[in-house]
Coordinates of C-alpha atoms and ligand atoms in Angstrom, one line a residue:
X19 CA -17.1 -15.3 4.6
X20 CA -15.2 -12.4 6.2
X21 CA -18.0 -10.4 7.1
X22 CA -18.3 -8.7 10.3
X23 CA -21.0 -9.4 13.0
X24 CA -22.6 -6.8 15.5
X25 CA -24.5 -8.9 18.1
X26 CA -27.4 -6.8 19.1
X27 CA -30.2 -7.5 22.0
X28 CA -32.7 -8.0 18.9
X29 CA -30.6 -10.2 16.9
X30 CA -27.2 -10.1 14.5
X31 CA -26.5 -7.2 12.3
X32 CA -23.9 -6.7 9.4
X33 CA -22.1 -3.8 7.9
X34 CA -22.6 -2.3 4.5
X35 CA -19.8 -0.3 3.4
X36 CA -18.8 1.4 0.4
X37 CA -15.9 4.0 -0.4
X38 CA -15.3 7.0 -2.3
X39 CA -11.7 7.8 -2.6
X40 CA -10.2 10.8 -5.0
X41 CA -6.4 10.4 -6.2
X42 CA -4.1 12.9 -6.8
X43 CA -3.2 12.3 -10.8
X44 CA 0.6 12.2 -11.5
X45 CA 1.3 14.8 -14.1
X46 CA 3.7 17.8 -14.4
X47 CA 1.2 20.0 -15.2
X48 CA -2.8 20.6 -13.5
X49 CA -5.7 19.3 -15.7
X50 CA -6.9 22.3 -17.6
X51 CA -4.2 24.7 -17.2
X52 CA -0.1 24.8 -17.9
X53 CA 0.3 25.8 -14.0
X54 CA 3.3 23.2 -12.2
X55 CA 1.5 20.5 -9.8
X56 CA 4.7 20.2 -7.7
X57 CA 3.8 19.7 -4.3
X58 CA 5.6 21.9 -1.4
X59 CA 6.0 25.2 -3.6
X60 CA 5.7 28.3 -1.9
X61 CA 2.1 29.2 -1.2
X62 CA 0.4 30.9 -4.3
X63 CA 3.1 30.2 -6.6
X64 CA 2.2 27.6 -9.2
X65 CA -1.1 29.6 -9.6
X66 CA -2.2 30.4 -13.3
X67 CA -5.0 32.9 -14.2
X68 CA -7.5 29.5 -15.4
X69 CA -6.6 28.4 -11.4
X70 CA -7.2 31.6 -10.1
X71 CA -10.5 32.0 -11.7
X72 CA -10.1 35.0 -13.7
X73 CA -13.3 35.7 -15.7
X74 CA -12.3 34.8 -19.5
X75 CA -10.0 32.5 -19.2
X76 CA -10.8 29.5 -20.7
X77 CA -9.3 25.7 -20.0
X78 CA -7.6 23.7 -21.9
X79 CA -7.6 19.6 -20.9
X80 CA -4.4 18.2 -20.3
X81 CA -3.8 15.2 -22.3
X82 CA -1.4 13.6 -20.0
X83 CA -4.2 13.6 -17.4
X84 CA -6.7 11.7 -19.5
X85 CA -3.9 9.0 -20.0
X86 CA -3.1 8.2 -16.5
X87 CA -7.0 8.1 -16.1
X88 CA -7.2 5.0 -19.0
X89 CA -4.1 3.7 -17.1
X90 CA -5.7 3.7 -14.2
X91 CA -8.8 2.3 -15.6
X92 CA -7.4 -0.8 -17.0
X93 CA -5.5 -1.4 -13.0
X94 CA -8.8 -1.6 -12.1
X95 CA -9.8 -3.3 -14.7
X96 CA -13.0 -1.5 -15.6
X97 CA -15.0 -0.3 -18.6
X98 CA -13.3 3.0 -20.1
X99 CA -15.8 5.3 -22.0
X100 CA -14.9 5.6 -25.3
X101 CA -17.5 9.0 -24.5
X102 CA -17.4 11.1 -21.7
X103 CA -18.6 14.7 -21.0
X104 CA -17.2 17.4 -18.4
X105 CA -19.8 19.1 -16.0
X106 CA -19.8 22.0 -13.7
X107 CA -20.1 21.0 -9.7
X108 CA -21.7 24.4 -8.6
X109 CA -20.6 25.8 -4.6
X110 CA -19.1 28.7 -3.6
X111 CA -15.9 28.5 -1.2
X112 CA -13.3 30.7 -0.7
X113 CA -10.2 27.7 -1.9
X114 CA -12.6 27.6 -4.9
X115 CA -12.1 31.3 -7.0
X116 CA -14.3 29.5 -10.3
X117 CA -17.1 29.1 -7.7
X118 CA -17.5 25.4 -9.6
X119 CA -15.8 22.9 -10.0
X120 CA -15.2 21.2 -13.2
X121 CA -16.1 17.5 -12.8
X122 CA -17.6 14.7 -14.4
X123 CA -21.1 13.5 -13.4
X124 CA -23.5 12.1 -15.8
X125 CA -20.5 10.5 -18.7
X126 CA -17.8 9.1 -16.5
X127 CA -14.2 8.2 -18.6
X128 CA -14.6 5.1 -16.4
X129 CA -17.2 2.6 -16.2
X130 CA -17.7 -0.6 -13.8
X131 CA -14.8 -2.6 -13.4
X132 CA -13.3 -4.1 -10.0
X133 CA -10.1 -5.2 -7.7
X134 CA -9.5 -8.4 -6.2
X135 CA -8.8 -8.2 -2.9
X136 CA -6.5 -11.1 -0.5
X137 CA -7.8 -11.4 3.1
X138 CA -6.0 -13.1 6.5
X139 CA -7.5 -16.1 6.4
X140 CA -6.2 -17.2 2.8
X141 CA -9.2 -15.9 0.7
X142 CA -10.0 -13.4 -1.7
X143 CA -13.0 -11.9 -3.1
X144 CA -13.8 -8.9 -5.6
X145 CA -14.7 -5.2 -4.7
X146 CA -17.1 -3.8 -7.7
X147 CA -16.0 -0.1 -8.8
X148 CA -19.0 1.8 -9.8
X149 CA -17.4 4.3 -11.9
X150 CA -14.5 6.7 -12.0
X151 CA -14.8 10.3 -12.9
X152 CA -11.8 12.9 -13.7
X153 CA -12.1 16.3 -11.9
X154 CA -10.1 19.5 -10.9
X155 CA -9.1 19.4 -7.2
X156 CA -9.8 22.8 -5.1
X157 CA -7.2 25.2 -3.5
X158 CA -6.3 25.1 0.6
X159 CA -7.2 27.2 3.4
X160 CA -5.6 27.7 5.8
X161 CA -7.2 29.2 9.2
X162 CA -3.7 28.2 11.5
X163 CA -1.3 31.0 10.9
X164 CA -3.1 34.0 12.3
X165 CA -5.8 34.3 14.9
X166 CA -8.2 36.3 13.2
X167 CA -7.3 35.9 9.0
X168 CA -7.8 32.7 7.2
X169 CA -5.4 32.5 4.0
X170 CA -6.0 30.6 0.9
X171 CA -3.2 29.1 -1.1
X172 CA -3.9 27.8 -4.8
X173 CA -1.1 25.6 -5.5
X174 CA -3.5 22.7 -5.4
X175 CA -6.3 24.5 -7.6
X176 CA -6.7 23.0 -10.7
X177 CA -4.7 19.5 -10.2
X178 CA -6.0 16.5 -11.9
X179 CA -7.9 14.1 -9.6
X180 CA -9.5 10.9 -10.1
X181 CA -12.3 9.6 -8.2
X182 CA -12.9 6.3 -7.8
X183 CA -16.5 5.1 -6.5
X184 CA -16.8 1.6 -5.4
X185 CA -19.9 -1.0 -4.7
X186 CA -21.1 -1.1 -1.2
X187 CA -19.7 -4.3 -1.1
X188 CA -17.5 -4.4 2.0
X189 CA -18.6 -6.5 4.6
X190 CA -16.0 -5.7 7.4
X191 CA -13.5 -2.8 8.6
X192 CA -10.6 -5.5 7.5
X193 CA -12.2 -5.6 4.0
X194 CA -12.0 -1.9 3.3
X195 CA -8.4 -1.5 4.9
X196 CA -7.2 -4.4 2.2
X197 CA -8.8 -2.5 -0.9
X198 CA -7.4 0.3 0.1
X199 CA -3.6 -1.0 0.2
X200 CA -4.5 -2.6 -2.8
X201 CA -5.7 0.3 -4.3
X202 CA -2.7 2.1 -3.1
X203 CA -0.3 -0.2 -4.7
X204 CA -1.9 -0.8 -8.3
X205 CA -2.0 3.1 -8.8
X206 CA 1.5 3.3 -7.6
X207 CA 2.7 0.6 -9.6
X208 CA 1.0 2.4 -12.6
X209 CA 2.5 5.4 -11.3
X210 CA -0.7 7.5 -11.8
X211 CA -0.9 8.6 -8.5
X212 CA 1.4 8.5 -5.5
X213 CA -1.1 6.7 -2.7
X214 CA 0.3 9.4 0.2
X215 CA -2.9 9.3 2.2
X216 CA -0.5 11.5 4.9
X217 CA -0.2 14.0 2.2
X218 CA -3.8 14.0 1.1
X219 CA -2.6 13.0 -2.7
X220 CA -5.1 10.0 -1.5
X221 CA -8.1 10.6 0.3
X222 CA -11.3 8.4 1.1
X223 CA -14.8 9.4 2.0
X224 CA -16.4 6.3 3.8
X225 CA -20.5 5.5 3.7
X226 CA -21.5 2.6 6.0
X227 CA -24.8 1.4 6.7
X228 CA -26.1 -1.7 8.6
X229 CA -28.7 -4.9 8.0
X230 CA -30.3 -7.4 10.1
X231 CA -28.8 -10.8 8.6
X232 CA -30.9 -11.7 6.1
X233 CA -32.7 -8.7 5.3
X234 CA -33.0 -7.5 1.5
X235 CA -31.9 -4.3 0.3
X236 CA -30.1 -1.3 2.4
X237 CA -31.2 1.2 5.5
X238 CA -30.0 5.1 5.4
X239 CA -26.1 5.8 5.2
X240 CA -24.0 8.0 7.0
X241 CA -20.8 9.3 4.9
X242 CA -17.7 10.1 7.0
X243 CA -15.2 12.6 4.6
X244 CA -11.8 12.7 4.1
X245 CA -10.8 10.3 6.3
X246 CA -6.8 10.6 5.9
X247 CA -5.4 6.8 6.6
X248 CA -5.7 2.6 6.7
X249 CA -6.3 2.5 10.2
X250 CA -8.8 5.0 10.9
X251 CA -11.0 4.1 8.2
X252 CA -10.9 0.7 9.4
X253 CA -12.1 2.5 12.7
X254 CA -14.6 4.5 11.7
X255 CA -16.2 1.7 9.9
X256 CA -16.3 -0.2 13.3
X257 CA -17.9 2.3 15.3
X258 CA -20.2 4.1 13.1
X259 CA -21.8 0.3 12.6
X260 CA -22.1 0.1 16.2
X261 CA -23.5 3.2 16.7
X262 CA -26.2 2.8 13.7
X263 CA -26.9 -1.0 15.4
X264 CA -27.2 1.3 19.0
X265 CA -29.4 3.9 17.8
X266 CA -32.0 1.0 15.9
X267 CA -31.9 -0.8 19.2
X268 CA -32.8 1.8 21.2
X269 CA -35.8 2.9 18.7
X270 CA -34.5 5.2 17.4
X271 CA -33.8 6.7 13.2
X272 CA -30.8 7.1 11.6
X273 CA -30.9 10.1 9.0
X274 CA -28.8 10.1 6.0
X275 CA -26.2 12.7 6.8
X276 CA -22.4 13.7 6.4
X277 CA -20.2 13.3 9.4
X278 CA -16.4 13.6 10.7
X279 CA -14.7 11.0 12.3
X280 CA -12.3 12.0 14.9
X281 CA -9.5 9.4 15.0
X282 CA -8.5 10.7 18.8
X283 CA -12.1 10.1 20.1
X284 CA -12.6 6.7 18.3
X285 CA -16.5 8.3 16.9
X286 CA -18.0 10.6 14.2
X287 CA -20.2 13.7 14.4
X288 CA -22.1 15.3 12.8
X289 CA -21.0 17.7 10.1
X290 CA -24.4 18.4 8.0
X291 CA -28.0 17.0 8.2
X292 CA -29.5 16.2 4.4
X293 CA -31.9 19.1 4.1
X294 CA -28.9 21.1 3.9
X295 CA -26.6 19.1 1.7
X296 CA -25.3 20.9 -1.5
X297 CA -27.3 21.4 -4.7
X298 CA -24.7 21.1 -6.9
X299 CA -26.6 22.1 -9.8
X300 CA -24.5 20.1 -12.4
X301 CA -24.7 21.1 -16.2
X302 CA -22.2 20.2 -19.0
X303 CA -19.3 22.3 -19.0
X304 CA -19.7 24.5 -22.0
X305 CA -15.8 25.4 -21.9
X306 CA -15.2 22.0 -22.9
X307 CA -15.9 19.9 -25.4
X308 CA -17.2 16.0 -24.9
X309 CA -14.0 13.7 -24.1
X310 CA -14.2 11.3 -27.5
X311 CA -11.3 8.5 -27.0
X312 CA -9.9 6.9 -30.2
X313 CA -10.3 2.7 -29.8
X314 CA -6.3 3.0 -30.5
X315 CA -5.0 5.1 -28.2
X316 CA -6.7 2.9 -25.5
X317 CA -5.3 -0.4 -27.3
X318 CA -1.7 1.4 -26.9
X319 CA -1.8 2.1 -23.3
X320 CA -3.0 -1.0 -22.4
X321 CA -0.7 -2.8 -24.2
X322 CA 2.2 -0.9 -22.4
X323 CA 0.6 -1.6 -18.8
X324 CA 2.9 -2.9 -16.6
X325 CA 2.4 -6.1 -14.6
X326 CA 0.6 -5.5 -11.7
X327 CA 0.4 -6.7 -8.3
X328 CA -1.8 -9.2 -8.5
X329 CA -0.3 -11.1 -11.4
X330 CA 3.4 -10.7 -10.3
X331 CA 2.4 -12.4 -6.8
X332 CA 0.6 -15.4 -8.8
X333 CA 3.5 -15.6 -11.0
X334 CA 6.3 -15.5 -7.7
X335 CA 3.8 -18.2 -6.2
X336 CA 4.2 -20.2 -9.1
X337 CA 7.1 -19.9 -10.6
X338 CA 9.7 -18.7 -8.2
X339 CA 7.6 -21.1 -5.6
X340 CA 6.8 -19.0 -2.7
X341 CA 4.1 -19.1 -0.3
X342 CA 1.1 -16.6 -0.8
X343 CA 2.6 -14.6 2.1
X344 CA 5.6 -13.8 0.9
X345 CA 4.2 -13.0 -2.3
X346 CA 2.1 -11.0 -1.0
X347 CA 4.6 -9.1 0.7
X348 CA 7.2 -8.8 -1.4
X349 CA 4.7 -7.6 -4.6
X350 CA 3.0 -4.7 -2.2
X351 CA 5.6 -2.1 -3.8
X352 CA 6.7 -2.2 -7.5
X353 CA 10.3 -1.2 -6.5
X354 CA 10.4 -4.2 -3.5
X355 CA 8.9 -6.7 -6.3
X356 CA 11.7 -5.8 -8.5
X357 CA 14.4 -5.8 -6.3
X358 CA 13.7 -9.2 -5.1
X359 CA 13.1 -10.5 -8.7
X360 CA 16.9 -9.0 -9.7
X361 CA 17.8 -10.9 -6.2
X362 CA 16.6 -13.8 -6.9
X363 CA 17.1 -14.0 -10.6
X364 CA 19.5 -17.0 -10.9
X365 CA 19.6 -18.0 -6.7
X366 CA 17.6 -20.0 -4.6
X367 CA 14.4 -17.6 -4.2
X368 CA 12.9 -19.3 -1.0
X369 CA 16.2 -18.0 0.5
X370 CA 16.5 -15.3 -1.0
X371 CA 12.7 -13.9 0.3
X372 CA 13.5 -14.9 3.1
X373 CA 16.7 -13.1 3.4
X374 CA 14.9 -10.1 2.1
X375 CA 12.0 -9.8 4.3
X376 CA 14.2 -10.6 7.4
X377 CA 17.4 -9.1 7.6
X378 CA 17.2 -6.9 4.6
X379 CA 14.1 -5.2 5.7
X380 CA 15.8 -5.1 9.7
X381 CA 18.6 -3.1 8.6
X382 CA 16.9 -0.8 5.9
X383 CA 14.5 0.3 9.3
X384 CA 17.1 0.2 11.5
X385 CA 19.5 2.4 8.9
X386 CA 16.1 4.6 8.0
X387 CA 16.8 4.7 4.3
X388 CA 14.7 3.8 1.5
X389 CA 15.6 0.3 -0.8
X390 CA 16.8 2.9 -3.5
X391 CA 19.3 3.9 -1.0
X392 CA 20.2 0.3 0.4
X393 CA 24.3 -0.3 0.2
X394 CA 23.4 -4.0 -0.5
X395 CA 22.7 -4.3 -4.0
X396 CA 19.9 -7.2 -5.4
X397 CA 22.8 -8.9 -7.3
X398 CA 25.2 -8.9 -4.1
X399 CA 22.2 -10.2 -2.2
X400 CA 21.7 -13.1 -4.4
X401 CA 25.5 -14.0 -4.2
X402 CA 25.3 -14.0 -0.3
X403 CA 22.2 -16.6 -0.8
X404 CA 24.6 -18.9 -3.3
X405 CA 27.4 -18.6 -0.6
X406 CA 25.2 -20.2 2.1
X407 CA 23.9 -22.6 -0.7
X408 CA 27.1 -23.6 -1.6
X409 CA 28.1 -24.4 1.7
X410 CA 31.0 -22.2 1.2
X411 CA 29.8 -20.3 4.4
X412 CA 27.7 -21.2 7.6
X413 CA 24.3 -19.7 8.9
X414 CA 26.5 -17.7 11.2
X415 CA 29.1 -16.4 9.1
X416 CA 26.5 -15.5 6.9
X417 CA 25.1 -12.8 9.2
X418 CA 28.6 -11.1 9.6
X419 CA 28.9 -11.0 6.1
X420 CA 25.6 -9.5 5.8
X421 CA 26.6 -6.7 8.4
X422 CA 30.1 -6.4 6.7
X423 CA 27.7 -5.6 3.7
X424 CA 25.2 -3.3 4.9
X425 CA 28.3 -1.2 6.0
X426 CA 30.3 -1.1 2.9
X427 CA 28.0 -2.2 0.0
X428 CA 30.6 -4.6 -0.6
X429 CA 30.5 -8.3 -2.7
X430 CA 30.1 -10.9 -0.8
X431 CA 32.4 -13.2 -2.3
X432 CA 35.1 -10.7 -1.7
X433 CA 34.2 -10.4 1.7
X434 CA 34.6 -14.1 2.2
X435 CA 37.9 -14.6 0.5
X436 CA 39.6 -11.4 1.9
X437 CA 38.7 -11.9 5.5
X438 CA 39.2 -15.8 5.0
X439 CA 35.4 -16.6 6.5
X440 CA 35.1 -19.9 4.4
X441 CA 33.3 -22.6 6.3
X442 CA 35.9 -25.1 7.2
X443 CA 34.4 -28.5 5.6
X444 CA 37.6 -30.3 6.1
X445 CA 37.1 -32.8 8.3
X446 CA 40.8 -33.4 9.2
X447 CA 40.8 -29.8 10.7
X448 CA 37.6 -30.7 12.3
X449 CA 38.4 -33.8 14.1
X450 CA 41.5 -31.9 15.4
X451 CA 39.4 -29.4 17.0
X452 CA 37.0 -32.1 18.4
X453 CA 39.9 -33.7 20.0
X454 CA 41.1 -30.7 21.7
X455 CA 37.7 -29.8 23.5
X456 CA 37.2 -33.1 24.3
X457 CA 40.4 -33.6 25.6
X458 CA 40.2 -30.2 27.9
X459 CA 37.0 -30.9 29.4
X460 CA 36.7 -34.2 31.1
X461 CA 34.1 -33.4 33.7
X462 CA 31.5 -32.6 30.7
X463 CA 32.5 -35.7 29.2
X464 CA 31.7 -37.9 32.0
X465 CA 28.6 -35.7 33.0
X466 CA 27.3 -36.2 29.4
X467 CA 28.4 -39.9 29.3
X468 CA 26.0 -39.8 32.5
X469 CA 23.1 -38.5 31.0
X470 CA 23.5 -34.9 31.0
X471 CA 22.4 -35.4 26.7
X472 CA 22.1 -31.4 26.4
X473 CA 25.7 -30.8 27.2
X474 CA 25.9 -32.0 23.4
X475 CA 25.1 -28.3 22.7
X476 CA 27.5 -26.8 24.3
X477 CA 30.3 -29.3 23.0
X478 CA 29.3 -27.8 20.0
X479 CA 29.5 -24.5 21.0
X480 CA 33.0 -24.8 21.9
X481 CA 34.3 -26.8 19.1
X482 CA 32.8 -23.4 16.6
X483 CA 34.1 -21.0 19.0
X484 CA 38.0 -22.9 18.3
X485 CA 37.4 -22.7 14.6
X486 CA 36.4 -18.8 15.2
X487 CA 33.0 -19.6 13.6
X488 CA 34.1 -21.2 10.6
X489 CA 33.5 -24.9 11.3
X490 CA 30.4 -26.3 9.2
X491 CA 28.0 -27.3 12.2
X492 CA 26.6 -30.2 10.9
X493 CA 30.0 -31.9 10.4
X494 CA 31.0 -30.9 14.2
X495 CA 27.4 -32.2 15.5
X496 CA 27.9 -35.2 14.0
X497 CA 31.2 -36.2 15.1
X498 CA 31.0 -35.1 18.5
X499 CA 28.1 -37.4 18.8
X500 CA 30.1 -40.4 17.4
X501 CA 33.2 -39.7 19.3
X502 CA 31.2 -39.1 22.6
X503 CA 28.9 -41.8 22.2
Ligands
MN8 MN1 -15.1 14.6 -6.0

């Protein structure tokens, strides 16, 4: 159990939460019209008349949309619909020219399914997905340019979203946060939808509630919108628990309403009560006919789905043998997972993770660039791994090379035989450099014959600083120790 736990005067409460969140589809066109999707166009210019709600104009579904929808589907390993129907979500706003928008509501493309989620503490349990619908997304205004004139751009109007409804089966704030990046990596390893919460092409509603331990069934639910990343849903799950355990505690109701959570302040308000939520009035769209899938088409794509996170870290845990951790990390991004796997193809992978999510990760931060753009290529990185296997270089050596690496993008192996770094394993030229230090230093060799054991260290020390680094350390430890012993 990873549940969280509200202490109240009257007893122990626990939090019920359950998220909406809609993805931005990745497709080169919107859903129902031939209008470009790319994102940072000039305002208002990738607006077609179907976007711009002209009367008459009549859309047309994109098939590439309903694809990455079955895509997406199968990543969450749900139910698809072999029948689903489009309906019209009726409001008026001034982003929204149709004055509907065309959604999904009663015949969903996607049916239950669910993700498997990996918490802290080593376990892992299931999030259900109620459903998830295909819909159009609406346009932007923008009330920040001119005191006194809002402006709408349509750019966004018409682009293909999926939303994805889940169980109210999270327990805790940590819960949520770990669908979420889970969420965020399956779709982008199916590459249906890019996961930029920043950029709203990923964007979650959040409805908590609370229970007494114990108690059957659920109380009324607040719903926070478009709350825009990881950490402040987490947030706004925590204190719209405590403020729903507060209110009960003090006597008081809580009324189902829609709020905003304001990440600065830490707490929601209220944006509208229930009595005036929307009446939607949904009816089938009659523009469009009902969305009949062939049994074939959805055999296809699933049979050219790509592995996804969750089976490429059991497969790293088991065969490549590394902890859950690393797995775990490594397997978050598609392009990290593969890098890795090229890395490792052939090397020792323990090393080679570890290489990766230490010093490989360090300098791609510290160099502000993106793996795609790292001058150390996955092969180059496995050869530095065999080079330290090998014993052909030290520990030490081995981080020069790697800077000598992040700065050219050069192989290692040439590195090490141009620049003449190989670990001196001869123990010839060893003992000679033994003898000199010893020899030089006389006071440290009667203070360590003395007792003073931890001058050992800096023996050692010496005797790699003489061989300019090169000297295998083991070799040196252990014949210092017999020579001054
Ligand atoms: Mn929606």
């Amino acid at each position: 159990m990873t549940g969280m736990i509200i202490e109240g005067k009257t007893g122990n409460w626990e939090v019920i939460c359950g998220l909406e969140i809609h993805c931005q589809i990745i497709s080169k066109s919107k859903m129902f019209s031939g209008a470009s999707t790319h994102y940072g166009s000039d305002p208002n210019e990738n607006v077609s008349f179907i976007d711009a709600g002209m009367p008459g104009m009549l859309p047309t579904l994109n098939k590439e949309c309903v694809h990455q929808a079955i895509k997406t589907g199968l990543g969450l390993n749900a139910v698809i619909n072999k029948y689903s129907e489009f309906a019209r979500k009726n409001y008026f706003y001034a982003d929204l020219p149709q004055g509907y928008q065309i959604s999904q509501f009663k015949y969903p493309i996607v049916g239950e399914g669910f993700v498997k989620i990996d918490l802290e503490d080593g376990s892992s349990k299931n999030i259900g997905i109620e459903r998830m619908h295909i819909e159009q997304d609406a346009g932007k205004s923008i009330h920040d340019i001119s005191p006194d004139k809002s402006f709408i751009d349509l750019n966004r109007a018409g682009v293909g979203l999926m939303e994805i409804v889940t169980k109210p089966d999270f327990r805790s704030p940590e819960e949520a946060g770990a669908f979420l990046r889970k969420l965020r990596s399956i779709v982008r390893y199916l590459e249906t939808c890019d996961g930029n919460m920043d950029e709203g092409s990923m964007r979650c509603d959040v409805n908590v509630s609370v229970r007494k331990i114990g108690e059957e069934g659920y109380r009324t639910r607040c719903e926070m919108k478009n709350v825009n990343s990881v950490k402040f849903v987490m947030q706004a799950i925590e204190s719209e628990a405590k403020r729903h355990v507060e209110v009960y505690e003090t006597g008081g109701t809580i009324e189902q309403e829609t709020r905003q959570f304001d990440p600065a302040k830490g707490i929601s308000k209220v944006m509208r009560k229930k009595e005036f939520a929307h009446d939607y009035r949904y009816f089938p769209e009659p523009d469009l006919l009902p969305l009949v899938l062939d049994e074939a088409w959805i055999e296809q794509i699933k049979s050219e789905l790509v592995e996804l996170p969750d089976a490429k870290k059991a497969r790293f845990i088991k065969e490549l043998g590394l902890t859950p951790y690393d797995a775990d990390v490594l397997c978050e991004n598609r392009e990290t997972a593969e890098f890795f796997e090229k890395a490792a193809k052939g090397h020792d992978a323990k090393k080679v993770a570890n290489w990766m999510m230490g010093d490989f990760f360090a300098m791609l931060n510290e160099k502000k660039i993106t793996l795609d753009e790292s001058p150390i290529s996955p092969e180059n990185l496995g050869k530095l791994v065999d080079l330290i296997t090998g014993n052909i270089i030290n520990g030490k050596t081995a981080k020069d090379v790697f800077e000598i690496m992040a700065e050219t993008g050069e192989n290692p192996e040439k590195i090490v035989e141009e620049r003449g770094l190989k670990q001196v394993t001869d123990t010839g030229a060893i003992e000679a450099l033994v003898d000199q230090i010893i020899a030089e230093n006389p006071d440290n060799v009667a203070a360590y014959k003395n007792g003073k054991n931890n001058l050992l260290g800096w023996f050692v020390g010496q005797v790699m600083k003489a061989s300019k680094g090169k000297a295998n350390p083991a070799i040196v430890n252990k014949m210092l120790m017999e020579k001054l012993n």
